[in-house]
Coordinates of C-alpha atoms in Angstrom, one line a residue:
M212 CA -0.1 -0.2 0.0
G213 CA 1.3 3.4 -1.3
V214 CA 1.1 6.5 0.4
T215 CA -1.4 8.7 -0.6
G216 CA -1.0 12.5 -1.2
G217 CA -4.6 13.4 -0.3
D218 CA -5.7 10.7 1.8
D219 CA -8.1 12.4 4.1
S220 CA -10.2 9.4 5.0
T221 CA -8.9 9.0 8.5
L222 CA -6.7 11.3 11.0
L223 CA -3.8 8.9 10.7
G224 CA -2.4 10.0 7.6
P225 CA -2.2 13.7 8.0
G226 CA -1.8 13.5 11.9
L227 CA 1.7 11.5 10.9
W228 CA 2.8 14.0 8.5
L229 CA 1.9 17.1 11.0
A230 CA 4.0 15.3 14.1
A231 CA 6.8 14.1 11.3
G232 CA 7.1 17.9 10.0
A233 CA 6.8 19.5 13.6
G234 CA 9.6 17.1 15.0
L235 CA 12.0 17.7 12.0
G236 CA 10.7 21.6 12.0
T237 CA 11.7 21.6 15.9
L238 CA 14.9 20.1 15.3
A239 CA 16.0 22.6 12.4
G240 CA 15.0 25.4 14.6
W241 CA 16.7 24.4 17.8
A242 CA 19.6 24.1 15.4
V243 CA 19.2 27.2 13.6
A244 CA 19.1 29.1 17.3
A245 CA 22.2 27.2 18.6
G246 CA 24.1 28.9 15.8
T247 CA 23.0 32.4 15.3
A248 CA 21.5 35.2 18.2
L249 CA 17.8 33.5 18.5
T250 CA 16.8 32.4 21.7
T251 CA 16.3 28.5 22.0
P252 CA 12.4 28.7 22.7
V253 CA 11.7 31.1 20.1
G254 CA 13.8 28.9 17.8
L255 CA 12.0 25.8 19.0
G256 CA 8.6 27.5 18.5
V257 CA 9.1 29.1 14.7
G258 CA 10.5 25.6 13.8
F259 CA 7.7 23.5 15.5
A260 CA 5.2 25.7 13.3
L261 CA 6.8 25.8 10.2
G262 CA 7.4 22.5 10.2
G263 CA 4.0 20.9 11.2
G264 CA 2.5 23.6 8.7
L265 CA 4.6 22.0 5.9
G266 CA 4.3 18.6 7.1
V267 CA 0.5 18.8 6.6
A268 CA 0.7 20.8 3.2
L269 CA 3.4 18.7 1.7
P270 CA 0.9 15.5 1.3
L271 CA -1.5 17.5 0.2
T272 CA 0.2 19.5 -2.8
V273 CA 3.3 17.8 -3.6
L274 CA 2.9 14.0 -3.4
E275 CA 0.4 12.3 -5.7
E276 CA -1.7 9.9 -5.1
T277 CA -0.9 6.2 -6.1
E278 CA -4.7 4.9 -5.7
P279 CA -7.1 6.6 -8.0
R280 CA -10.4 7.9 -6.3
P281 CA -13.4 6.5 -7.5
P282 CA -15.8 9.1 -9.2
E283 CA -18.2 10.6 -7.0
S284 CA -22.1 9.6 -7.7
V285 CA -25.5 9.5 -6.5
T286 CA -27.9 6.8 -6.7
V287 CA -31.4 7.3 -5.7
E288 CA -33.3 4.2 -5.5
T289 CA -37.3 3.8 -5.2
T290 CA -38.8 0.7 -4.3
S291 CA -42.4 2.3 -5.6
H292 CA -43.7 5.3 -7.7
E293 CA -44.7 7.9 -5.3
G294 CA -46.1 10.1 -7.6
P295 CA -45.3 13.4 -9.3
R296 CA -42.6 15.4 -8.0
P297 CA -42.1 18.0 -7.3
A298 CA -45.7 17.9 -6.8
D299 CA -46.4 21.8 -6.3
L300 CA -45.1 22.6 -9.8
F301 CA -46.9 19.7 -11.2
E302 CA -50.2 21.3 -10.1
A303 CA -49.4 24.5 -11.2
H304 CA -48.4 23.8 -14.7
P305 CA -50.4 25.8 -17.0
D306 CA -50.2 22.7 -19.6
P307 CA -52.0 19.7 -19.1
L308 CA -49.8 17.1 -17.0
L309 CA -50.3 13.6 -16.8
Y310 CA -48.3 11.4 -14.5
Y311 CA -48.0 7.5 -15.5
A312 CA -46.5 4.3 -14.0
D313 CA -45.8 1.0 -15.6
E314 CA -45.0 -1.8 -13.3
G315 CA -45.1 -4.4 -15.7
S316 CA -48.7 -4.5 -17.2
G317 CA -48.6 -1.2 -19.5
P318 CA -48.7 2.3 -18.2
V319 CA -51.3 3.6 -15.7
V320 CA -52.4 7.0 -15.0
R321 CA -51.3 8.0 -11.6
A322 CA -52.4 11.9 -11.4
V323 CA -53.4 14.4 -13.5
N324 CA -53.1 18.1 -12.7
D325 CA -55.8 20.9 -12.7
A326 CA -55.2 21.9 -16.7
F327 CA -55.5 18.7 -17.7
A328 CA -58.7 18.1 -16.1
E329 CA -60.2 21.7 -17.5
T330 CA -58.7 20.7 -20.8
F331 CA -60.2 17.9 -21.3
G332 CA -63.4 17.9 -19.2
V333 CA -62.7 15.0 -16.5
A334 CA -62.6 14.8 -13.1
A335 CA -58.8 13.7 -11.8
E336 CA -60.0 11.2 -9.7
T337 CA -61.6 9.1 -12.3
L338 CA -58.9 8.7 -14.6
V339 CA -56.4 7.9 -11.7
D340 CA -55.6 3.9 -11.9
T341 CA -57.2 4.2 -15.6
P342 CA -54.5 2.8 -18.3
L343 CA -53.0 5.5 -20.4
D344 CA -54.4 4.2 -23.6
E345 CA -58.2 5.0 -22.3
A346 CA -56.9 8.6 -20.7
P347 CA -57.9 11.5 -23.3
G348 CA -55.2 12.6 -25.1
A349 CA -53.2 9.3 -25.0
A350 CA -56.5 7.2 -26.3
S351 CA -56.3 8.3 -29.7
T352 CA -52.7 8.3 -30.3
P353 CA -50.9 4.9 -30.0
A354 CA -47.7 5.7 -30.6
L355 CA -47.7 8.1 -27.3
V356 CA -49.1 5.3 -25.6
E357 CA -46.1 2.8 -27.0
A358 CA -43.3 5.1 -26.1
A359 CA -44.8 5.8 -22.6
A360 CA -44.7 1.6 -22.2
A361 CA -41.1 1.4 -23.9
G362 CA -39.7 4.4 -21.5
E363 CA -39.0 6.1 -24.7
T364 CA -39.6 9.8 -25.9
F365 CA -42.4 11.1 -27.7
D366 CA -43.2 14.7 -29.3
A367 CA -45.6 15.5 -32.1
G368 CA -48.4 17.5 -32.8
I369 CA -51.9 15.8 -32.5
E370 CA -55.1 17.4 -33.1
L371 CA -58.2 16.1 -30.4
A372 CA -61.2 17.1 -29.7
A373 CA -60.3 19.9 -27.3
G374 CA -57.7 21.5 -30.0
Q375 CA -54.4 21.3 -31.4
F376 CA -51.5 20.1 -29.2
R377 CA -47.8 19.3 -28.7
A378 CA -47.9 15.8 -27.3
R379 CA -44.7 15.2 -25.5
V380 CA -43.6 12.0 -23.3
A381 CA -40.8 12.5 -20.8
A382 CA -40.2 8.8 -19.3
V383 CA -37.7 7.7 -16.7
A384 CA -37.0 3.9 -16.3
E385 CA -36.4 2.5 -12.7
E386 CA -36.2 -0.6 -10.9
A387 CA -39.5 -0.5 -10.1
G388 CA -40.5 0.0 -13.5
T389 CA -41.2 3.2 -15.6
T390 CA -42.8 6.3 -14.5
G391 CA -43.3 9.3 -16.9
Y392 CA -45.2 12.4 -18.2
V393 CA -47.4 13.5 -20.7
V394 CA -47.1 16.9 -21.7
F395 CA -49.9 18.4 -23.6
T396 CA -48.8 22.0 -24.9
P397 CA -51.7 23.8 -26.6
V398 CA -50.2 24.9 -30.4
D399 CA -52.1 28.7 -31.1

């Protein structure tokens, strides 16, 4: 096992460098004080302080690491589909939004925002747990439902009874299954 320059995983590594530097600095300070007009306590104190500082700084700045550090990453695991996140953005979004989850039997509507309910004239609670291919907007667009089921993106203009829309699927594949959003942006 080699000495690593920036090993901050324990206090032992930096502590040893501090002690070694302070010890060597104290010896150097004593030697300088003995050969000059400095008093011994001043020489020892300056040597101790400078040596300790250099002892800590040396491995951080000069020595190379012998073992590469793994890249930092963050993994968030979920075991169930908790719903749209952040919920306040989902609810307040001006475009009709639909949140779905596919846990193996096909995409199912889990939530719709108020803009979706108003645009398509349906009560939000009546759509929860409805298959995506039966939901307004998605029912007439099989390619949209297929993209949602496959965890792929979809972006196309569609004509619905409520008007012309740009429909987009944003899917997220997770260990528990695929979740995603369907966004219906009105086209003027």
